[in-house]
Coordinates of C-alpha atoms and ligand atoms in Angstrom, one line a residue:
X571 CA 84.1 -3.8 -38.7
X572 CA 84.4 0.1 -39.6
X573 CA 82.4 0.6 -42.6
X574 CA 80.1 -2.3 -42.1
X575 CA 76.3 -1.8 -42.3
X576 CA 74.3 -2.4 -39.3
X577 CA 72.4 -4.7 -41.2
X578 CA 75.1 -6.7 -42.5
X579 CA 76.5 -7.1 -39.0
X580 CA 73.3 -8.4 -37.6
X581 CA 72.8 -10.8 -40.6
X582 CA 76.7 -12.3 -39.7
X583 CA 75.7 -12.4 -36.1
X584 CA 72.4 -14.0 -36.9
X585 CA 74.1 -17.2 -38.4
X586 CA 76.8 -16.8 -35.6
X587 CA 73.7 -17.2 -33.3
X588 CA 72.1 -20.3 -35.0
X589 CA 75.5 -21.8 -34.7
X590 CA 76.0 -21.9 -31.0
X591 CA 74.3 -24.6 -28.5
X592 CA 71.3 -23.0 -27.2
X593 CA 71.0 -24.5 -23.5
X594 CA 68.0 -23.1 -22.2
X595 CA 65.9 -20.1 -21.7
X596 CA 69.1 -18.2 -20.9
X597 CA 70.5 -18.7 -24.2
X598 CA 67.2 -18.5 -25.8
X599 CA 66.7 -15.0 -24.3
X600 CA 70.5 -13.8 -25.5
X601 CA 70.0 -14.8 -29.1
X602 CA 67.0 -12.5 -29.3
X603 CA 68.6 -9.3 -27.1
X604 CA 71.3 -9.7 -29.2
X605 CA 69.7 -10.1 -32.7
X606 CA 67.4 -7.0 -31.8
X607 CA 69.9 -4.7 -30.6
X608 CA 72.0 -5.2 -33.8
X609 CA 69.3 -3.9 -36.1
X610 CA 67.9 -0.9 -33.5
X611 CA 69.7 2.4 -34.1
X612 CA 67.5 4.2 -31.0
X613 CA 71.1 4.2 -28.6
X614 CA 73.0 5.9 -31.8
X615 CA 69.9 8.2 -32.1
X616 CA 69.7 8.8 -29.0
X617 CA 73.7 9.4 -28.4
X618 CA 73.6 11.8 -31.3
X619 CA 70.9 14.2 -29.6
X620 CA 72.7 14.2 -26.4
X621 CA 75.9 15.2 -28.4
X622 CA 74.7 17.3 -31.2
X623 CA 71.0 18.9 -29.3
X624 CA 72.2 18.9 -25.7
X625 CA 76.5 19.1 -26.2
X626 CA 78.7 19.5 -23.5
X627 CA 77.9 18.7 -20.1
X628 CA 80.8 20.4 -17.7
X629 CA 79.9 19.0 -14.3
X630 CA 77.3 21.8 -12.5
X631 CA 77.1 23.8 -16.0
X632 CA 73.7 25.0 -17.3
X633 CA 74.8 22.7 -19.8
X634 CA 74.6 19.6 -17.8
X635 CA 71.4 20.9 -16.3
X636 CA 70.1 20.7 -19.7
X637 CA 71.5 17.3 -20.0
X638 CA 70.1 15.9 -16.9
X639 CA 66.3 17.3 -18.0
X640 CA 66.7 15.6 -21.2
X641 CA 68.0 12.5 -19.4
X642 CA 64.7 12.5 -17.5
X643 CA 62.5 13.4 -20.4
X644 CA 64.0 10.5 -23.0
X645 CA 64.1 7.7 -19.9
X646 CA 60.5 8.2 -19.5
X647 CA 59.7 8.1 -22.7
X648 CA 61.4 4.8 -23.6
X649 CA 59.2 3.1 -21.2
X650 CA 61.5 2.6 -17.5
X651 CA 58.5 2.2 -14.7
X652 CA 59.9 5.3 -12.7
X653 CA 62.3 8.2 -13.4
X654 CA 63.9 10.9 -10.9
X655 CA 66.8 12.5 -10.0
X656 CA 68.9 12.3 -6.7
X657 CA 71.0 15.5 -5.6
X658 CA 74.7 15.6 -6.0
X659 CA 76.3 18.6 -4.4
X660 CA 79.5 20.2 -6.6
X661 CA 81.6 22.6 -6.5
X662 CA 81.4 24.2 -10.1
X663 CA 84.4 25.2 -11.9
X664 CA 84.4 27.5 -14.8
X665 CA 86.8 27.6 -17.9
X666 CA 86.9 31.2 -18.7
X667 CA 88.5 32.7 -21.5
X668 CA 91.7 31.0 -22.1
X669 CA 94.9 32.4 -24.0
X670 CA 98.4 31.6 -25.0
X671 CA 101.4 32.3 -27.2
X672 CA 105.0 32.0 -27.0
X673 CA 106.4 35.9 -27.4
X674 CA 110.5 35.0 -27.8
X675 CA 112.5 34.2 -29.3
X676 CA 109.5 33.9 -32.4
X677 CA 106.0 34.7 -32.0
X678 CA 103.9 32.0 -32.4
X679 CA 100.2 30.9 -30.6
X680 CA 99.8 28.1 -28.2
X681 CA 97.0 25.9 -28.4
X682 CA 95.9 25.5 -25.2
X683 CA 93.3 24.7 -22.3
X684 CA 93.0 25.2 -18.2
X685 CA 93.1 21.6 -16.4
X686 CA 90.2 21.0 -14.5
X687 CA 90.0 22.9 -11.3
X688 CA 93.1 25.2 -12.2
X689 CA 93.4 28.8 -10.9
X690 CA 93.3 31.1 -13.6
X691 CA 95.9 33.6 -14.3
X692 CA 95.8 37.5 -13.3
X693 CA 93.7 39.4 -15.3
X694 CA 96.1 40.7 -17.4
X695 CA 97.6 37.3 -17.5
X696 CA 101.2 36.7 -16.9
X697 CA 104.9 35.6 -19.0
X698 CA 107.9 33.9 -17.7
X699 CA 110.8 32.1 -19.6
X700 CA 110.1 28.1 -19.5
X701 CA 111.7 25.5 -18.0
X702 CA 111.2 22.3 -20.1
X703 CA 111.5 18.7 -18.3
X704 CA 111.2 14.9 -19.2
X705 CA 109.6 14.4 -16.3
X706 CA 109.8 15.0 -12.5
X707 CA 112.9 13.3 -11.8
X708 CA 114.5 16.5 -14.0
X709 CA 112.9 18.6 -12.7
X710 CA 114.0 18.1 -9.4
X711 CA 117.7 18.1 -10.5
X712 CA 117.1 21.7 -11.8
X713 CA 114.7 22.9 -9.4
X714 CA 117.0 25.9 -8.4
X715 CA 116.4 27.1 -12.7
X716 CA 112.4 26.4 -11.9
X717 CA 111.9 30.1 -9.8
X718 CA 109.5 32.8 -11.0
X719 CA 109.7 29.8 -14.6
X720 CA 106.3 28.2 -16.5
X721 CA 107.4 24.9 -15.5
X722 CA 106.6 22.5 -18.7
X723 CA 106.3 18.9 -18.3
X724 CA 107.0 17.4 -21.9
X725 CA 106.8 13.4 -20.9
X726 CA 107.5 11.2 -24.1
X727 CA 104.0 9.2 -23.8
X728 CA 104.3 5.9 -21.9
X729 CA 100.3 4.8 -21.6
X730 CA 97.4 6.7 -19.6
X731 CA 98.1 5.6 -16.0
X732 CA 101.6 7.0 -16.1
X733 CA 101.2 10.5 -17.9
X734 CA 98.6 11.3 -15.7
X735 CA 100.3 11.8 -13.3
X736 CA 101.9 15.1 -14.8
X737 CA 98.5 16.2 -15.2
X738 CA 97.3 15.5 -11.7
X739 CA 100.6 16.7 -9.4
X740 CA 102.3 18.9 -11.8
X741 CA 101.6 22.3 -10.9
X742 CA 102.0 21.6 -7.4
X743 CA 105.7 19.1 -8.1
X744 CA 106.5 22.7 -10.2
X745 CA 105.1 25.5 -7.4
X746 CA 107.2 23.7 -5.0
X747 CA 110.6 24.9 -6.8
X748 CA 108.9 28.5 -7.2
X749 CA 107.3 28.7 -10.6
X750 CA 104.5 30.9 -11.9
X751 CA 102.6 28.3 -13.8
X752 CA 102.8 24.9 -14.8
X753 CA 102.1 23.6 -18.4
X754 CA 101.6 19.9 -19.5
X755 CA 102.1 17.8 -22.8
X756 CA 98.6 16.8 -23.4
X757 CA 97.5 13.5 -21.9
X758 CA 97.7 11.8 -25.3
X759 CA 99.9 9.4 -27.8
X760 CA 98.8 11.5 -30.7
X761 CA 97.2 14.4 -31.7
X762 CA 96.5 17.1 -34.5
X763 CA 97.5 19.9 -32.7
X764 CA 94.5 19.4 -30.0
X765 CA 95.3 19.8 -26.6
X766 CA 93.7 17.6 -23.9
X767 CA 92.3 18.7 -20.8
X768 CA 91.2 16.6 -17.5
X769 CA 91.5 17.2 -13.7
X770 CA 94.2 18.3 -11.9
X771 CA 94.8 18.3 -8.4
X772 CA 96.5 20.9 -5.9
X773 CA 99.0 20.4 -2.4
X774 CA 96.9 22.7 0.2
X775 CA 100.3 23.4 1.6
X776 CA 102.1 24.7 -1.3
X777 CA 100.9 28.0 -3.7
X778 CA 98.0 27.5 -6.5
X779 CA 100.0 27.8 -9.7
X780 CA 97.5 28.2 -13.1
X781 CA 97.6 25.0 -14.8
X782 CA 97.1 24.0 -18.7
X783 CA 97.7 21.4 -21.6
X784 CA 99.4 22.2 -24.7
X785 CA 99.2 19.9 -27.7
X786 CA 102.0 17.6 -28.0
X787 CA 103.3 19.3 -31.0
X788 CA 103.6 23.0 -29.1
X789 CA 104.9 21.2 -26.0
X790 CA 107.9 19.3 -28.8
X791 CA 108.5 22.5 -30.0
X792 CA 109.1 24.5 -26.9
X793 CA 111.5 22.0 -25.0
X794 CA 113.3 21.9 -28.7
X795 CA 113.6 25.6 -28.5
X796 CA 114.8 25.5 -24.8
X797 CA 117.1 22.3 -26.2
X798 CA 118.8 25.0 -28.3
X799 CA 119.4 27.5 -24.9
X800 CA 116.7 30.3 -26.7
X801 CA 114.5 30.5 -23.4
X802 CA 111.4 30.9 -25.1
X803 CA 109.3 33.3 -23.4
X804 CA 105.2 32.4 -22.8
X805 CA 102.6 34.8 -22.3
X806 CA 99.6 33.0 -20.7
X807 CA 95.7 34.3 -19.4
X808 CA 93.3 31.8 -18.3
X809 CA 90.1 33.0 -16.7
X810 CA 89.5 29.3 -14.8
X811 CA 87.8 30.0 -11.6
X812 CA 85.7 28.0 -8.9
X813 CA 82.1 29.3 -9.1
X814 CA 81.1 27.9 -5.2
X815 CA 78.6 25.3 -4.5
X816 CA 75.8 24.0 -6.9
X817 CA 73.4 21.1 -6.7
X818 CA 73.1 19.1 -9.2
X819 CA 71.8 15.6 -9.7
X820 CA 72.1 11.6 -10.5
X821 CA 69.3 10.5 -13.3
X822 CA 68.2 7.2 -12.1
X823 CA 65.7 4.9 -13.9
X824 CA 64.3 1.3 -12.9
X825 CA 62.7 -1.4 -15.1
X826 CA 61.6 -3.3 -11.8
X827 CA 61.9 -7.1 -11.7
X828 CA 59.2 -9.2 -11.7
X829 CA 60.1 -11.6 -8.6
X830 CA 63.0 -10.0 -6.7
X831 CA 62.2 -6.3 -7.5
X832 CA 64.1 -5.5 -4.4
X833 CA 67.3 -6.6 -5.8
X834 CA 69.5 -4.4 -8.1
X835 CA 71.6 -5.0 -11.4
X836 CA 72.9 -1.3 -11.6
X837 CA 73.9 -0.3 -15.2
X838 CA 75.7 2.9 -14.4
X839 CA 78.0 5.6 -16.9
X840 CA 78.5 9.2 -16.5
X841 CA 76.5 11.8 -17.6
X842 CA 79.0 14.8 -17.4
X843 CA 81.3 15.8 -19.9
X844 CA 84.9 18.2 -20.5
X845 CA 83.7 20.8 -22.2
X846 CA 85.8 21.2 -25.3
X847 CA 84.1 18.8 -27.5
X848 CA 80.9 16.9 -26.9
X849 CA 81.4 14.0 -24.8
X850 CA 80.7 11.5 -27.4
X851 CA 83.0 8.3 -26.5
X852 CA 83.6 9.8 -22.9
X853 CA 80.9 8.9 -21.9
X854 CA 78.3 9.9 -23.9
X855 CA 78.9 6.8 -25.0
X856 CA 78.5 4.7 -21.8
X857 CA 75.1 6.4 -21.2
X858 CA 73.6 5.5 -24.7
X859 CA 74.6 2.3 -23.8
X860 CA 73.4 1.4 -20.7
X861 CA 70.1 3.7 -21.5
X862 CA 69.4 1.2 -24.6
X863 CA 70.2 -1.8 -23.2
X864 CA 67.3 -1.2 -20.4
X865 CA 65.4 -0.2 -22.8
X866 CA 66.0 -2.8 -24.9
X867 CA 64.8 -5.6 -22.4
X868 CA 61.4 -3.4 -22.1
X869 CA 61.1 -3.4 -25.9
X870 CA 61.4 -7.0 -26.3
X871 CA 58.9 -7.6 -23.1
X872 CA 62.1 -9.6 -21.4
X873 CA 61.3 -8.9 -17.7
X874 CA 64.2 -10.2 -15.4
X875 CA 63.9 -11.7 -12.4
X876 CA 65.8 -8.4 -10.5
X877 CA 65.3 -4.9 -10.8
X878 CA 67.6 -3.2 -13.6
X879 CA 68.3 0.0 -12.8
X880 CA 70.2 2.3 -14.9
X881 CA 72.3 5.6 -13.4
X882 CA 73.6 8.2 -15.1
X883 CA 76.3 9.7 -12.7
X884 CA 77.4 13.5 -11.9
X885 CA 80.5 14.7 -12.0
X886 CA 83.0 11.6 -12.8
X887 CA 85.7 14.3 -14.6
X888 CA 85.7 15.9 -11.4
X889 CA 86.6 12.7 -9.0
X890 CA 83.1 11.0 -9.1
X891 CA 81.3 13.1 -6.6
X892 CA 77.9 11.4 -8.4
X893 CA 78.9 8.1 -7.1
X894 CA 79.7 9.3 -3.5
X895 CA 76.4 10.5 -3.6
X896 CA 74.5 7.6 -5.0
X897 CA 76.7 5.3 -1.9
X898 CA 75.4 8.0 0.6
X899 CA 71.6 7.7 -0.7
X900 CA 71.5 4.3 -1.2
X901 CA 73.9 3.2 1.9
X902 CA 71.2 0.8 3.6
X903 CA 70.8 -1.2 0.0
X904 CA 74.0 -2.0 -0.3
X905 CA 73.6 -6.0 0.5
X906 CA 70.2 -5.8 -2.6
X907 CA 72.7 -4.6 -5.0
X908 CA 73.3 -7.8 -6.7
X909 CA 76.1 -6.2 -9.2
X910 CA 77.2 -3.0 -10.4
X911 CA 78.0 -2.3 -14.5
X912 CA 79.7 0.5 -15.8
X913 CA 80.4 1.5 -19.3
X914 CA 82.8 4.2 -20.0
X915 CA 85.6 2.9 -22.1
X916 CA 83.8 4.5 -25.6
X917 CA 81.6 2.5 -28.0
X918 CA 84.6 1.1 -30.0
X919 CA 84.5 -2.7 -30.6
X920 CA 83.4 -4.7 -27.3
X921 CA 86.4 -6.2 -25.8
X922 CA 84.5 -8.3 -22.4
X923 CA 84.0 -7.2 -19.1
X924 CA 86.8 -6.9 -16.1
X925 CA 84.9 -7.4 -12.6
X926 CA 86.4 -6.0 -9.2
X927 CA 85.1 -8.5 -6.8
X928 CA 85.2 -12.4 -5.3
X929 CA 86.8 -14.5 -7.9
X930 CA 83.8 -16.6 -8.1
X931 CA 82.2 -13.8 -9.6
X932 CA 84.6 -13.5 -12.0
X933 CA 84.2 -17.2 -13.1
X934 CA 80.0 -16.9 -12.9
X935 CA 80.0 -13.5 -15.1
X936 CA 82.9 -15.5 -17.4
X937 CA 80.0 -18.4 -17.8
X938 CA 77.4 -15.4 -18.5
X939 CA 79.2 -13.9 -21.2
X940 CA 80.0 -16.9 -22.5
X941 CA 77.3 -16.6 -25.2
X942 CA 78.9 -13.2 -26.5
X943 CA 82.1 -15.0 -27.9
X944 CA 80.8 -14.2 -31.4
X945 CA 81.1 -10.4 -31.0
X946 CA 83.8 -10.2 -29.0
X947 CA 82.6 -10.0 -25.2
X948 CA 83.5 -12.9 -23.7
X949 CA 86.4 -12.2 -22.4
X950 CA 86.4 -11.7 -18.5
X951 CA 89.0 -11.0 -16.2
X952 CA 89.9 -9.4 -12.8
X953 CA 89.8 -6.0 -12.5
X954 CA 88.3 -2.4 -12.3
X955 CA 84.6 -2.0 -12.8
X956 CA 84.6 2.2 -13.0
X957 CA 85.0 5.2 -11.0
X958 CA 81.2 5.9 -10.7
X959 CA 80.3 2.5 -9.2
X960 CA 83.8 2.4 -7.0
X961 CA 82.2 3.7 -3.9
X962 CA 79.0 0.7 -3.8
X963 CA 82.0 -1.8 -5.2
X964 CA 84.3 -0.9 -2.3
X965 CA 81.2 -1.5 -0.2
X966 CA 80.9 -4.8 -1.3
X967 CA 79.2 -4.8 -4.5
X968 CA 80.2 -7.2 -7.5
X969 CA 81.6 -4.4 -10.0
X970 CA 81.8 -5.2 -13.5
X971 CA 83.6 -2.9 -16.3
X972 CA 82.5 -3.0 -19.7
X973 CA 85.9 -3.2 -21.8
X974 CA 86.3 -2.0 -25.5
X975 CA 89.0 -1.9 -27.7
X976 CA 89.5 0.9 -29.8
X977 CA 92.9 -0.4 -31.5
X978 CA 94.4 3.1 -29.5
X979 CA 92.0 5.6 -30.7
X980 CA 90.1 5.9 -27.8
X981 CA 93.0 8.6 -26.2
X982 CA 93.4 10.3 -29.3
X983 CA 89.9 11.5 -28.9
X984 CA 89.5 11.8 -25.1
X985 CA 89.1 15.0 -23.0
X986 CA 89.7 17.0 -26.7
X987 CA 87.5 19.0 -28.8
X988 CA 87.8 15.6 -31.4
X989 CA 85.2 13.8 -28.9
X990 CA 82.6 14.1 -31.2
X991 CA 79.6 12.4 -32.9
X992 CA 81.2 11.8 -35.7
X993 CA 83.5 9.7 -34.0
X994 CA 80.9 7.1 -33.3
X995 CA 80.5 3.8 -35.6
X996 CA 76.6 2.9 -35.1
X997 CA 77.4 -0.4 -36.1
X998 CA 80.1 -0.8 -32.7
X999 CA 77.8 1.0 -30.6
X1000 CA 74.9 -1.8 -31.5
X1001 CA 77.4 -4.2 -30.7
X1002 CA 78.2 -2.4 -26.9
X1003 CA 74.2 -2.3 -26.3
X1004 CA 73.7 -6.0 -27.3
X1005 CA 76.8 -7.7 -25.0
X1006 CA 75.7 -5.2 -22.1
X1007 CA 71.9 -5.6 -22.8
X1008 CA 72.5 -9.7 -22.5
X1009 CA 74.9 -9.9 -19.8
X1010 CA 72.7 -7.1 -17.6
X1011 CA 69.3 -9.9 -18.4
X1012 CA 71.5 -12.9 -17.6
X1013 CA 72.7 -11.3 -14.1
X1014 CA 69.2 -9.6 -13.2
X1015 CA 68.2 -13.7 -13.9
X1016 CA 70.3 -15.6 -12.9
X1017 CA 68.8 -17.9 -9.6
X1018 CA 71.7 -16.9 -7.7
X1019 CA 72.9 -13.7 -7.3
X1020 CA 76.4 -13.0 -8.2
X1021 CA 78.8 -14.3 -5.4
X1022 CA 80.1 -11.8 -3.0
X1023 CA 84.0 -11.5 -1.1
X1024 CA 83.4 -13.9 2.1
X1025 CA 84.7 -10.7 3.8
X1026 CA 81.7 -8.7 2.7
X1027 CA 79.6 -8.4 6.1
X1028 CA 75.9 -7.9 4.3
X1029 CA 76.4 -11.2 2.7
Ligands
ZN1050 ZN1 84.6 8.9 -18.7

């Protein structure tokens, strides 16, 4: 699909649309979401002024303040019936000047970056020999060699869910045998010499060690060095600091419903961002998307039934304090939430929806996406919806994850300086705001809302 003309892929669609069995309004209403959103660029537009105009958006940042004005501003101005913002209290972290390079037994820079709510180093920074493990089964064999050491976890790449964990417990798995600081293979199958940052997390019982990625290529390098008994030597000054208590915000926007206003189809994706590159597929993305496909709806004068109301969340990259706050706030509106959509998986092809609830929700969002077969949505299984929307999910709300597949090049990109505009096929991201756009009419319209766990007490 790369390559392929917005147009061209609306004219395919188009005859994929005449082909299927229209069965009523329902259909009716998904043929023309779908058609329109193909051949409207106002999400990639819109995506590339929140990337390019606004940029980063570190949770709490000035930054992010920026973003969340503009958030208000653009929402308005594509039509939504009311606009505001609900507080979010943070706890801002700031990167600091950051600076690393191996000094023995050869000279050569490391290209690196401070995890996400890392202590920085002294001032002056500091150097130790490194210690260079697999993982932290070897490290615990050699833990008497990890004292006063830059512990470096170099973890051949094995999928997302289980490298993070280096990322999250390292520095604490590594100041627990005595080292200075703790250094990470980037989070990543592949790379050009970019590292990858993310958050990290800290024992309160054991010492705050400084933190950081390396690319994948300085982190080969350095346990080949150590391989070879040379105890390369690392100088390393990171200036990451907490920077106390902010308040910052949610951006919420409703298109109310024209019978059940009361009730909810929440489109959610988070408006923060790292701060390396721009926060284009994570989740820049997600908020372009769920931003147009409202807006969308209002374009085409298709008023649901429900209340669609899209959030854009504060602070996911720090452990989704936006959601906690948006539970909190809305904590008596749990049982009108009628289901909870979250996009932040990029804008690469669509790839269906996972939902996180009663399994006959899973089979009446399987018959609602039904009609998306042709670009690739239809697909619906059991599973996570998104950290934003966890907290109204584990309350009892239907949670529904918009899936894409980006053939593997979604982690090449993510939490780097590569997540960038440029990055973005218009042509996918049309495709994201048409299945999401159509499945968040069909669920705002459907009679019944979507089934709930029989455990859930509201229902
Ligand atoms: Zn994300």
């Amino acid at each position: 699909m790369r390559g392929m003309s917005v147009p061209a892929v609306a004219l395919a669609v188009a005859l994929a649309v005449l082909a299927m069995p229209v069965t009523g309004p329902a259909a009716c209403a998904t043929g023309r979401i779908v058609g329109a959103a193909l051949v409207d660029d106002w999400a990639y537009d819109t995506l590339g002024e929140l990337c390019d105009r606004i940029g980063q958006r570190l949770a709490g940042s000035p930054r992010m303040a920026a973003a969340i004005d503009w958030a208000v501003a653009t929402l308005a101005r594509a039509g939504f019936d009311s606009v505001w913002t609900e507080a979010v209290t943070i706890t801002r972290w700031v990167r600091g000047e950051e600076e690393g390079q191996v000094v023995a037994p050869v000279a050569f820079p490391l290209r690196l970056t401070a995890l996400g709510t890392s202590v920085g180093t002294p001032a002056a920074g500091l150097e130790a020999e490194v210690l260079a493990v697999r993982d932290f089964a070897e490290l615990d064999e050699r833990a008497g060699e990890a004292v006063r050491r830059i512990v470096l976890f170099d973890e051949p790449w094995e999928g997302y869910g289980k490298s993070v964990r280096y990322r999250w417990r390292g520095a604490s798995a590594a100041a627990r045998h005595g080292a200075v600081a703790c250094l990470i293979r980037s989070v990543t199958g592949n790379s050009l010499a970019t590292p990858h940052t993310g958050v990290m997390s800290y024992v309160d019982s054991l010492p705050r060690i400084p933190a950081a990625a390396i690319t994948i290529e300085d982190a080969g390098r350095l346990h080949r060095l150590c391989d070879r008994g040379l105890r390369p030597r690392v100088q390393l000054r990171l200036g990451a600091h907490a920077a106390g208590e902010v308040t910052s915000a949610n951006v919420v926007a409703d298109l109310r419903g024209r019978e059940r206003p009361q009730e909810i189809v929440l489109l959610g994706a988070h408006l923060d961002s790292w701060d390396l590159g721009t926060g284009a597929h994570d989740d820049g993305a997600g908020c372009a998307i769920v931003m147009g496909a409202a807006r969308l709806l209002h374009e085409l004068g298709l008023r649901p039934r429900r209340t669609v109301r899209v959030v854009l969340f504060e602070s996911e990259e720090f452990g989704g304090q936006g959601g906690e706050a948006y539970h909190e706030a809305h904590a008596g509106e749990i049982a009108r939430h009628v289901a909870a959509l979250e996009s932040d998986s990029g804008a690469f092809a669509p790839d269906g929806f996972s939902v996180r609830g009663d399994s006959l929700a899973v089979l009446r969002v399987r018959e609602l996406a039904a009609p998306l077969a042709h670009l690739g949505a239809a697909a619906v299984v059991s599973g996570g919806a998104g950290v934003d929307v966890g907290p109204i999910v584990r309350a009892g709300v239907p949670g529904i994850g918009h899936r894409t597949d980006s053939g593997g090049r979604y982690m090449d990109y993510h939490h780097s300086p590569a997540d960038t505009f440029d990055k973005i096929d218009p042509a996918e991201l049309a495709r994201n705001v048409a299945v999401v756009a159509a499945l968040a009419f069909a669920l705002a319209e459907d009679p019944q809302p979507l089934p709930r766990r029989s455990e859930d007490p509201v229902q």
